[in-house]
PDB file of C-alpha atoms in Angstrom:
ATOM      1  CA  MET W  63      98.052 130.749 159.157  1.00 49.00           C
ATOM      2  CA  GLN W  64     100.880 131.155 161.655  1.00 44.00           C
ATOM      3  CA  PRO W  65     104.333 132.375 160.570  1.00 45.00           C
ATOM      4  CA  ASP W  66     106.063 129.138 161.575  1.00 44.00           C
ATOM      5  CA  SER W  67     103.639 126.781 159.794  1.00 43.00           C
ATOM      6  CA  ARG W  68     104.589 124.984 156.551  1.00 43.00           C
ATOM      7  CA  ARG W  69     102.410 123.156 154.020  1.00 43.00           C
ATOM      8  CA  THR W  70     103.339 121.583 150.681  1.00 40.00           C
ATOM      9  CA  THR W  71     100.962 120.724 147.847  1.00 41.00           C
ATOM     10  CA  ARG W  72     101.679 118.677 144.753  1.00 43.00           C
ATOM     11  CA  GLY W  73     101.899 119.682 141.119  1.00 42.00           C
ATOM     12  CA  MET W  74     102.881 123.320 140.750  1.00 42.00           C
ATOM     13  CA  GLY W  75     105.859 123.936 143.032  1.00 43.00           C
ATOM     14  CA  ALA W  76     105.514 127.747 142.715  1.00 42.00           C
ATOM     15  CA  LYS W  77     106.611 129.197 146.067  1.00 42.00           C
ATOM     16  CA  LEU W  78     104.974 131.952 148.051  1.00 44.00           C
ATOM     17  CA  THR W  79     106.749 133.677 150.939  1.00 43.00           C
ATOM     18  CA  LEU W  80     104.216 135.180 153.319  1.00 43.00           C
ATOM     19  CA  ARG W  81     104.052 137.255 156.464  1.00 45.00           C
ATOM     20  CA  PRO W  82     100.947 138.000 158.495  1.00 44.00           C
ATOM     21  CA  PRO W  83     100.120 141.686 158.870  1.00 47.00           C
ATOM     22  CA  PRO W  84      99.684 143.230 162.277  1.00 50.00           C
ATOM     23  CA  ASN W  85      95.943 143.457 161.675  1.00 46.00           C
ATOM     24  CA  PRO W  86      94.783 140.513 159.541  1.00 44.00           C
ATOM     25  CA  LEU W  87      92.685 141.586 156.564  1.00 43.00           C
ATOM     26  CA  GLY W  88      91.094 138.258 155.837  1.00 41.00           C
ATOM     27  CA  ARG W  89      91.889 138.561 152.075  1.00 41.00           C
ATOM     28  CA  HIS W  90      91.682 135.524 149.853  1.00 39.00           C
ATOM     29  CA  LEU W  91      93.934 134.728 146.915  1.00 38.00           C
ATOM     30  CA  ILE W  92      92.338 132.903 144.015  1.00 36.00           C
ATOM     31  CA  CYS W  93      94.714 131.945 141.204  1.00 37.00           C
ATOM     32  CA  HIS W  94      93.228 130.835 137.889  1.00 37.00           C
ATOM     33  CA  SER W  95      96.320 130.031 135.844  1.00 37.00           C
ATOM     34  CA  MET W  96      99.603 130.331 137.783  1.00 37.00           C
ATOM     35  CA  LEU W  97     100.786 131.440 141.188  1.00 36.00           C
ATOM     36  CA  LEU W  98     102.317 134.812 141.920  1.00 37.00           C
ATOM     37  CA  VAL W  99     105.538 134.727 143.927  1.00 38.00           C
ATOM     38  CA  THR W 100     105.479 137.014 146.934  1.00 39.00           C
ATOM     39  CA  GLN W 101     107.895 137.881 149.676  1.00 43.00           C
ATOM     40  CA  ALA W 102     107.644 138.688 153.389  1.00 40.00           C
ATOM     41  CA  LEU W 103     109.146 141.831 154.708  1.00 43.00           C
ATOM     42  CA  GLU W 104     110.207 140.692 158.205  1.00 49.00           C
ATOM     43  CA  PRO W 105     112.137 137.794 159.823  1.00 51.00           C
ATOM     44  CA  GLY W 106     110.235 134.691 160.840  1.00 51.00           C
ATOM     45  CA  GLN W 107     108.810 134.083 157.359  1.00 46.00           C
ATOM     46  CA  ARG W 108     108.048 130.623 156.003  1.00 47.00           C
ATOM     47  CA  ILE W 109     107.839 129.372 152.398  1.00 44.00           C
ATOM     48  CA  ILE W 110     104.873 127.296 151.309  1.00 44.00           C
ATOM     49  CA  ASP W 111     103.853 125.698 148.024  1.00 45.00           C
ATOM     50  CA  LEU W 112     100.375 126.174 146.596  1.00 43.00           C
ATOM     51  CA  GLU W 113      98.659 124.696 143.612  1.00 44.00           C
ATOM     52  CA  MET W 114      96.046 126.222 141.284  1.00 42.00           C
ATOM     53  CA  GLY W 115      92.824 126.982 143.053  1.00 44.00           C
ATOM     54  CA  ALA W 116      94.417 126.903 146.500  1.00 45.00           C
ATOM     55  CA  ARG W 117      93.227 129.377 149.106  1.00 47.00           C
ATOM     56  CA  LEU W 118      95.401 131.108 151.652  1.00 47.00           C
ATOM     57  CA  GLY W 119      94.111 130.950 155.195  1.00 49.00           C
ATOM     58  CA  LYS W 120      92.019 133.687 156.666  1.00 47.00           C
ATOM     59  CA  GLY W 121      93.997 136.532 158.065  1.00 47.00           C
ATOM     60  CA  THR W 122      96.879 136.382 155.596  1.00 45.00           C
ATOM     61  CA  HIS W 123      97.967 139.385 153.571  1.00 46.00           C
ATOM     62  CA  VAL W 124      99.934 138.765 150.355  1.00 43.00           C
ATOM     63  CA  GLN W 125     101.999 141.257 148.389  1.00 44.00           C
ATOM     64  CA  PRO W 126     103.615 140.709 144.930  1.00 42.00           C
ATOM     65  CA  ILE W 127     107.355 141.272 144.450  1.00 42.00           C
ATOM     66  CA  GLY W 128     107.357 141.491 140.649  1.00 43.00           C
ATOM     67  CA  ILE W 129     108.583 137.987 139.759  1.00 38.00           C
ATOM     68  CA  PRO W 130     107.660 137.348 136.125  1.00 40.00           C
ATOM     69  CA  CYS W 131     104.775 135.018 135.430  1.00 39.00           C
ATOM     70  CA  HIS W 132     103.864 133.507 132.100  1.00 38.00           C
ATOM     71  CA  PHE W 133     100.107 133.519 132.157  1.00 35.00           C
ATOM     72  CA  GLY W 134      97.472 136.080 133.002  1.00 36.00           C
ATOM     73  CA  ILE W 135      96.309 135.853 136.597  1.00 33.00           C
ATOM     74  CA  ARG W 136      93.071 137.101 138.072  1.00 36.00           C
ATOM     75  CA  PHE W 137      92.731 137.666 141.773  1.00 34.00           C
ATOM     76  CA  HIS W 138      89.907 138.321 144.158  1.00 37.00           C
ATOM     77  CA  PRO W 139      89.342 142.100 144.302  1.00 38.00           C
ATOM     78  CA  GLY W 140      91.405 143.823 146.971  1.00 40.00           C
ATOM     79  CA  SER W 141      93.929 141.027 147.556  1.00 38.00           C
ATOM     80  CA  VAL W 142      96.828 141.302 145.108  1.00 36.00           C
ATOM     81  CA  LYS W 143      97.419 143.151 141.895  1.00 38.00           C
ATOM     82  CA  GLU W 144      96.964 141.549 138.522  1.00 38.00           C
ATOM     83  CA  CYS W 145     100.151 140.171 136.985  1.00 35.00           C
ATOM     84  CA  ARG W 146     101.090 140.377 133.322  1.00 38.00           C
ATOM     85  CA  GLU W 147     103.694 138.437 131.401  1.00 39.00           C
ATOM     86  CA  ASN W 148     107.048 140.164 130.840  1.00 41.00           C
ATOM     87  CA  THR W 149     106.365 140.203 127.114  1.00 40.00           C
ATOM     88  CA  GLY W 150     103.396 142.503 127.648  1.00 44.00           C
ATOM     89  CA  MET W 151     100.632 139.910 127.222  1.00 41.00           C
ATOM     90  CA  SER W 152      97.515 141.225 128.893  1.00 41.00           C
ATOM     91  CA  SER W 153      95.637 139.075 131.369  1.00 40.00           C
ATOM     92  CA  HIS W 154      92.336 140.675 130.470  1.00 44.00           C
ATOM     93  CA  ARG W 155      89.712 138.481 128.926  1.00 43.00           C
ATOM     94  CA  PRO W 156      89.927 138.461 125.121  1.00 45.00           C
ATOM     95  CA  ILE W 157      87.592 140.780 123.256  1.00 39.00           C
ATOM     96  CA  PRO W 158      85.023 138.763 121.316  1.00 41.00           C
ATOM     97  CA  PRO W 159      85.316 139.074 117.531  1.00 42.00           C
ATOM     98  CA  ALA W 160      83.099 141.646 115.845  1.00 42.00           C
ATOM     99  CA  GLN W 161      80.071 140.403 114.015  1.00 49.00           C
ATOM    100  CA  ALA W 162      80.584 139.919 110.324  1.00 58.00           C
ATOM    101  CA  SER W 163      79.709 142.966 108.267  1.00 74.00           C
ATOM    102  CA  ARG W 164      77.908 142.958 104.973  1.00 88.00           C
ATOM    103  CA  PRO W 165      80.188 143.393 101.961  1.00 95.00           C
ATOM    104  CA  LEU W 166      80.684 146.965 100.830  1.00 97.00           C
ATOM    105  CA  VAL W 167      80.554 148.146  97.224  1.00 97.00           C
ATOM    106  CA  LEU W 168      81.354 151.624  95.923  1.00 98.00           C
ATOM    107  CA  GLY W 169      79.059 152.341  93.007  1.00 97.00           C
ATOM    108  CA  SER W 170      81.442 154.753  91.339  1.00 94.00           C
ATOM    109  CA  THR W 171      84.530 154.534  89.167  1.00 89.00           C
ATOM    110  CA  SER W 172      85.818 157.910  90.392  1.00 91.00           C
ATOM    111  CA  ARG W 173      89.372 157.518  91.632  1.00 91.00           C
ATOM    112  CA  TYR W 174      88.818 160.418  94.022  1.00 91.00           C
ATOM    113  CA  ARG W 175      85.930 158.653  95.754  1.00 95.00           C
ATOM    114  CA  ARG W 176      87.850 155.395  95.777  1.00 96.00           C
ATOM    115  CA  GLU W 177      90.788 157.081  97.513  1.00 95.00           C
ATOM    116  CA  LEU W 178      88.488 158.722 100.054  1.00 96.00           C
ATOM    117  CA  LEU W 179      86.657 155.500 100.930  1.00 97.00           C
ATOM    118  CA  ALA W 180      89.996 153.698 101.281  1.00 97.00           C
ATOM    119  CA  ARG W 181      90.812 156.037 104.188  1.00 96.00           C
ATOM    120  CA  LEU W 182      88.389 154.053 106.352  1.00 96.00           C
ATOM    121  CA  GLY W 183      90.501 150.929 106.002  1.00 95.00           C
ATOM    122  CA  LEU W 184      87.508 148.789 105.060  1.00 95.00           C
ATOM    123  CA  PRO W 185      87.547 146.180 102.302  1.00 96.00           C
ATOM    124  CA  PHE W 186      85.296 147.163  99.412  1.00 96.00           C
ATOM    125  CA  ASP W 187      84.663 146.441  95.761  1.00 96.00           C
ATOM    126  CA  VAL W 188      84.084 148.941  92.982  1.00 97.00           C
ATOM    127  CA  ALA W 189      81.303 148.694  90.417  1.00 97.00           C
ATOM    128  CA  SER W 190      80.512 151.008  87.539  1.00 96.00           C
ATOM    129  CA  PRO W 191      76.888 152.208  87.685  1.00 96.00           C
ATOM    130  CA  LEU W 192      75.029 151.953  84.379  1.00 95.00           C
ATOM    131  CA  VAL W 193      73.080 155.201  84.666  1.00 95.00           C
ATOM    132  CA  ASP W 194      72.250 157.968  82.203  1.00 94.00           C
ATOM    133  CA  GLU W 195      73.421 161.199  83.863  1.00 92.00           C
ATOM    134  CA  THR W 196      71.633 163.605  81.516  1.00 92.00           C
ATOM    135  CA  PRO W 197      69.790 166.314  83.508  1.00 92.00           C
ATOM    136  CA  LEU W 198      66.024 166.464  83.180  1.00 94.00           C
ATOM    137  CA  PRO W 199      64.529 169.678  81.753  1.00 93.00           C
ATOM    138  CA  GLY W 200      64.421 172.337  84.457  1.00 92.00           C
ATOM    139  CA  GLU W 201      65.962 170.030  87.068  1.00 94.00           C
ATOM    140  CA  LYS W 202      67.606 171.861  89.969  1.00 95.00           C
ATOM    141  CA  PRO W 203      71.239 171.012  90.798  1.00 96.00           C
ATOM    142  CA  ALA W 204      70.462 169.490  94.208  1.00 96.00           C
ATOM    143  CA  ASP W 205      67.619 167.408  92.754  1.00 97.00           C
ATOM    144  CA  LEU W 206      69.848 166.211  89.927  1.00 96.00           C
ATOM    145  CA  ALA W 207      72.639 165.161  92.292  1.00 96.00           C
ATOM    146  CA  MET W 208      70.250 163.296  94.583  1.00 98.00           C
ATOM    147  CA  ARG W 209      68.445 161.537  91.746  1.00 97.00           C
ATOM    148  CA  LEU W 210      71.702 160.343  90.225  1.00 97.00           C
ATOM    149  CA  ALA W 211      73.182 159.191  93.560  1.00 98.00           C
ATOM    150  CA  LEU W 212      70.090 157.085  94.253  1.00 98.00           C
ATOM    151  CA  ALA W 213      69.965 155.757  90.704  1.00 98.00           C
ATOM    152  CA  LYS W 214      73.611 154.680  90.864  1.00 98.00           C
ATOM    153  CA  ALA W 215      73.240 152.964  94.245  1.00 98.00           C
ATOM    154  CA  ARG W 216      70.052 151.153  93.224  1.00 98.00           C
ATOM    155  CA  GLU W 217      71.449 149.999  89.897  1.00 98.00           C
ATOM    156  CA  VAL W 218      74.587 148.536  91.467  1.00 98.00           C
ATOM    157  CA  ALA W 219      72.555 147.021  94.331  1.00 98.00           C
ATOM    158  CA  ARG W 220      70.478 145.032  91.827  1.00 97.00           C
ATOM    159  CA  ARG W 221      73.700 143.350  90.694  1.00 97.00           C
ATOM    160  CA  HIS W 222      75.045 142.974  94.257  1.00 97.00           C
ATOM    161  CA  PRO W 223      71.876 142.360  96.313  1.00 97.00           C
ATOM    162  CA  HIS W 224      73.634 141.197  99.501  1.00 96.00           C
ATOM    163  CA  ALA W 225      76.061 144.120  99.598  1.00 97.00           C
ATOM    164  CA  VAL W 226      75.807 147.601 101.055  1.00 98.00           C
ATOM    165  CA  VAL W 227      76.205 149.881  98.037  1.00 98.00           C
ATOM    166  CA  ILE W 228      77.350 153.499  98.078  1.00 98.00           C
ATOM    167  CA  GLY W 229      76.178 155.787  95.292  1.00 98.00           C
ATOM    168  CA  CYS W 230      77.326 159.402  94.905  1.00 97.00           C
ATOM    169  CA  ASP W 231      77.004 162.352  92.614  1.00 96.00           C
ATOM    170  CA  GLN W 232      78.166 165.952  92.672  1.00 94.00           C
ATOM    171  CA  VAL W 233      76.809 168.933  90.776  1.00 94.00           C
ATOM    172  CA  ALA W 234      78.147 172.488  90.956  1.00 93.00           C
ATOM    173  CA  ASP W 235      75.335 174.984  91.435  1.00 95.00           C
ATOM    174  CA  LEU W 236      75.952 178.462  89.993  1.00 95.00           C
ATOM    175  CA  HIS W 237      72.885 180.580  90.760  1.00 94.00           C
ATOM    176  CA  GLY W 238      70.629 177.571  90.241  1.00 93.00           C
ATOM    177  CA  GLU W 239      72.322 176.399  87.053  1.00 92.00           C
ATOM    178  CA  PRO W 240      73.999 172.980  87.172  1.00 92.00           C
ATOM    179  CA  LEU W 241      77.643 172.793  86.146  1.00 88.00           C
ATOM    180  CA  GLY W 242      78.970 169.314  85.550  1.00 82.00           C
ATOM    181  CA  LYS W 243      82.351 167.935  84.526  1.00 88.00           C
ATOM    182  CA  PRO W 244      83.833 170.060  81.753  1.00 92.00           C
ATOM    183  CA  GLY W 245      85.448 167.200  79.860  1.00 92.00           C
ATOM    184  CA  THR W 246      87.618 169.546  77.771  1.00 95.00           C
ATOM    185  CA  HIS W 247      90.076 172.381  78.350  1.00 96.00           C
ATOM    186  CA  GLU W 248      87.869 174.934  76.570  1.00 95.00           C
ATOM    187  CA  ARG W 249      84.823 174.136  78.708  1.00 95.00           C
ATOM    188  CA  ALA W 250      86.915 174.252  81.863  1.00 94.00           C
ATOM    189  CA  VAL W 251      88.148 177.743  80.944  1.00 96.00           C
ATOM    190  CA  THR W 252      84.564 178.870  80.437  1.00 95.00           C
ATOM    191  CA  GLN W 253      83.425 177.416  83.771  1.00 94.00           C
ATOM    192  CA  LEU W 254      86.203 179.051  85.787  1.00 95.00           C
ATOM    193  CA  GLN W 255      85.673 182.377  84.062  1.00 96.00           C
ATOM    194  CA  ARG W 256      82.003 182.266  85.015  1.00 95.00           C
ATOM    195  CA  MET W 257      82.749 181.272  88.625  1.00 94.00           C
ATOM    196  CA  ARG W 258      85.452 183.846  89.432  1.00 94.00           C
ATOM    197  CA  GLY W 259      84.316 186.145  92.241  1.00 95.00           C
ATOM    198  CA  GLU W 260      81.138 184.058  92.653  1.00 96.00           C
ATOM    199  CA  THR W 261      79.732 181.785  95.344  1.00 96.00           C
ATOM    200  CA  VAL W 262      79.154 178.286  94.024  1.00 96.00           C
ATOM    201  CA  ILE W 263      77.293 175.525  95.891  1.00 96.00           C
ATOM    202  CA  PHE W 264      78.725 172.070  95.292  1.00 95.00           C
ATOM    203  CA  GLN W 265      75.816 169.699  95.856  1.00 96.00           C
ATOM    204  CA  THR W 266      77.339 166.375  96.903  1.00 96.00           C
ATOM    205  CA  ALA W 267      74.665 163.699  97.167  1.00 97.00           C
ATOM    206  CA  LEU W 268      75.112 160.325  98.856  1.00 98.00           C
ATOM    207  CA  ALA W 269      72.893 157.236  98.796  1.00 98.00           C
ATOM    208  CA  VAL W 270      73.383 153.883 100.548  1.00 98.00           C
ATOM    209  CA  VAL W 271      71.293 150.891  99.490  1.00 98.00           C
ATOM    210  CA  CYS W 272      71.129 147.207 100.424  1.00 97.00           C
ATOM    211  CA  GLN W 273      68.608 145.320  98.342  1.00 96.00           C
ATOM    212  CA  ASP W 274      68.435 142.169 100.493  1.00 96.00           C
ATOM    213  CA  SER W 275      67.671 144.038 103.713  1.00 96.00           C
ATOM    214  CA  GLY W 276      65.561 146.748 102.092  1.00 97.00           C
ATOM    215  CA  PHE W 277      67.820 149.442 103.521  1.00 97.00           C
ATOM    216  CA  GLU W 278      67.943 152.781 101.737  1.00 98.00           C
ATOM    217  CA  GLN W 279      69.145 156.160 102.965  1.00 97.00           C
ATOM    218  CA  SER W 280      70.202 159.303 101.168  1.00 98.00           C
ATOM    219  CA  ASP W 281      71.517 162.709 102.115  1.00 97.00           C
ATOM    220  CA  ILE W 282      73.147 165.721 100.528  1.00 97.00           C
ATOM    221  CA  ALA W 283      76.111 167.783 101.674  1.00 97.00           C
ATOM    222  CA  ALA W 284      75.970 171.315 100.318  1.00 96.00           C
ATOM    223  CA  VAL W 285      79.403 172.968 100.202  1.00 96.00           C
ATOM    224  CA  ARG W 286      79.546 176.749  99.728  1.00 97.00           C
ATOM    225  CA  VAL W 287      82.674 177.837  97.868  1.00 96.00           C
ATOM    226  CA  VAL W 288      83.692 181.430  97.171  1.00 96.00           C
ATOM    227  CA  PHE W 289      86.057 181.786  94.196  1.00 96.00           C
ATOM    228  CA  ARG W 290      88.712 184.474  93.990  1.00 95.00           C
ATOM    229  CA  GLN W 291      88.708 187.112  91.287  1.00 96.00           C
ATOM    230  CA  LEU W 292      90.853 185.066  88.924  1.00 94.00           C
ATOM    231  CA  ASP W 293      92.501 186.533  85.878  1.00 95.00           C
ATOM    232  CA  ASP W 294      92.731 184.606  82.617  1.00 95.00           C
ATOM    233  CA  ASP W 295      96.421 183.837  83.048  1.00 96.00           C
ATOM    234  CA  GLU W 296      95.793 182.232  86.461  1.00 95.00           C
ATOM    235  CA  ILE W 297      92.975 180.135  85.013  1.00 95.00           C
ATOM    236  CA  GLU W 298      95.089 179.002  82.084  1.00 96.00           C
ATOM    237  CA  HIS W 299      98.092 178.161  84.263  1.00 96.00           C
ATOM    238  CA  TYR W 300      95.967 176.202  86.736  1.00 95.00           C
ATOM    239  CA  LEU W 301      94.239 174.138  84.056  1.00 95.00           C
ATOM    240  CA  ARG W 302      97.500 173.278  82.304  1.00 95.00           C
ATOM    241  CA  VAL W 303      99.059 172.113  85.580  1.00 94.00           C
ATOM    242  CA  GLU W 304      96.203 170.108  87.108  1.00 93.00           C
ATOM    243  CA  GLN W 305      93.897 169.306  84.152  1.00 93.00           C
ATOM    244  CA  PRO W 306      90.756 168.858  86.294  1.00 92.00           C
ATOM    245  CA  TYR W 307      88.535 168.006  83.336  1.00 93.00           C
ATOM    246  CA  ASP W 308      86.854 165.111  85.202  1.00 88.00           C
ATOM    247  CA  CYS W 309      85.818 167.303  88.148  1.00 87.00           C
ATOM    248  CA  ALA W 310      82.561 169.191  88.556  1.00 84.00           C
ATOM    249  CA  GLY W 311      83.382 172.909  88.520  1.00 86.00           C
ATOM    250  CA  SER W 312      86.818 172.404  86.920  1.00 90.00           C
ATOM    251  CA  ALA W 313      88.756 172.510  90.194  1.00 87.00           C
ATOM    252  CA  LYS W 314      90.417 170.118  92.628  1.00 86.00           C
ATOM    253  CA  SER W 315      90.299 171.606  96.086  1.00 87.00           C
ATOM    254  CA  GLU W 316      92.564 168.842  97.416  1.00 85.00           C
ATOM    255  CA  GLY W 317      95.329 170.014  95.071  1.00 88.00           C
ATOM    256  CA  LEU W 318      96.402 173.268  93.455  1.00 92.00           C
ATOM    257  CA  GLY W 319      92.748 174.179  93.010  1.00 91.00           C
ATOM    258  CA  ILE W 320      92.700 175.404  96.595  1.00 94.00           C
ATOM    259  CA  ALA W 321      94.590 178.485  95.306  1.00 94.00           C
ATOM    260  CA  LEU W 322      91.513 179.424  93.252  1.00 95.00           C
ATOM    261  CA  LEU W 323      89.339 179.789  96.331  1.00 95.00           C
ATOM    262  CA  GLU W 324      88.611 182.506  98.846  1.00 95.00           C
ATOM    263  CA  ARG W 325      86.484 180.484 101.282  1.00 95.00           C
ATOM    264  CA  ILE W 326      84.886 177.066 101.867  1.00 95.00           C
ATOM    265  CA  ASP W 327      81.910 176.472 104.190  1.00 95.00           C
ATOM    266  CA  ASN W 328      80.687 172.945 104.917  1.00 92.00           C
ATOM    267  CA  ASP W 329      79.977 170.428 107.680  1.00 94.00           C
ATOM    268  CA  ASP W 330      81.634 167.376 106.096  1.00 95.00           C
ATOM    269  CA  PRO W 331      85.248 168.124 105.111  1.00 92.00           C
ATOM    270  CA  THR W 332      85.637 165.573 102.305  1.00 95.00           C
ATOM    271  CA  ALA W 333      82.336 166.412 100.600  1.00 96.00           C
ATOM    272  CA  LEU W 334      83.937 168.875  98.199  1.00 94.00           C
ATOM    273  CA  VAL W 335      86.266 166.149  96.912  1.00 93.00           C
ATOM    274  CA  GLY W 336      83.243 163.974  96.118  1.00 92.00           C
ATOM    275  CA  LEU W 337      82.424 161.698  99.066  1.00 96.00           C
ATOM    276  CA  PRO W 338      81.222 163.089 102.436  1.00 97.00           C
ATOM    277  CA  LEU W 339      82.866 160.609 104.796  1.00 97.00           C
ATOM    278  CA  ILE W 340      81.031 161.677 107.956  1.00 97.00           C
ATOM    279  CA  ARG W 341      77.705 160.918 106.317  1.00 98.00           C
ATOM    280  CA  THR W 342      79.142 157.813 104.678  1.00 98.00           C
ATOM    281  CA  CYS W 343      80.220 156.344 108.020  1.00 97.00           C
ATOM    282  CA  ARG W 344      76.875 157.099 109.626  1.00 97.00           C
ATOM    283  CA  MET W 345      74.869 155.540 106.802  1.00 97.00           C
ATOM    284  CA  ILE W 346      76.923 152.388 106.226  1.00 97.00           C
ATOM    285  CA  ARG W 347      76.877 151.716 109.988  1.00 96.00           C
ATOM    286  CA  ALA W 348      73.109 151.909 109.886  1.00 96.00           C
ATOM    287  CA  ALA W 349      73.120 149.502 106.935  1.00 96.00           C
ATOM    288  CA  GLY W 350      75.134 146.877 108.804  1.00 93.00           C
ATOM    289  CA  VAL W 351      78.784 147.615 108.014  1.00 94.00           C
ATOM    290  CA  GLN W 352      81.116 147.498 111.016  1.00 92.00           C
ATOM    291  CA  VAL W 353      83.222 150.668 110.706  1.00 93.00           C
ATOM    292  CA  LEU W 354      85.165 150.492 113.994  1.00 91.00           C
TER     293      LEU W 354
END
């Protein structure tokens, strides 16, 4: 195209001002939704009108001048830069919607686990598992926690067969002896007195079950906790303030209970509170729940 030529097309009326470069690059402009207004940099320029799908002649170089456009535009690579609407609308192709996930059900009425799962921002329902939690004779703490987590997930999955069901259980392990929820102030005092200066393993078991798909996975997060040498007054004050009678081991590490502890060792930070979220994310993804 020569600098003194002029051509008009019908329909769009969006004007381009062009100048040929000293060494023609042979770039093509392909406009899919609207034309980008450009401007020549030297005298002798001419204004032409182009419509959608029009091609500039070989040997023409086009540069944008930043005039706002109202639709995303895609150009042949190497010709002109992509233009975006002033409002910030991206001209990239839209991301396809994620595939529908299976419904998610938390098989636990624990408010602590409910609050932890809510951190993921996923919709979920809560169902109370109808499971007898009495330990079997001679049952080890880790075995007890795993058996109960599986039993809870399976029981709720029978009532919600299409859903992905999360079951959990936590048992405090003091030298191989299981310590459950104290339930009363007196039992909580006894538990904390026994645990002061000791290392306690909190066995936090997780099971994920989907009855319709046949999916079932389970895992356990063992959290090693070293308690301080607590005196009776500290124990009494803590229990009166926080009243952790529904917590295994009579302590809430997410609250004032952290002051009872010397050290925590684990690989899943929320496991001590009752739901190991790293493992939870991994397992519900495998079961068909879209996490991200």
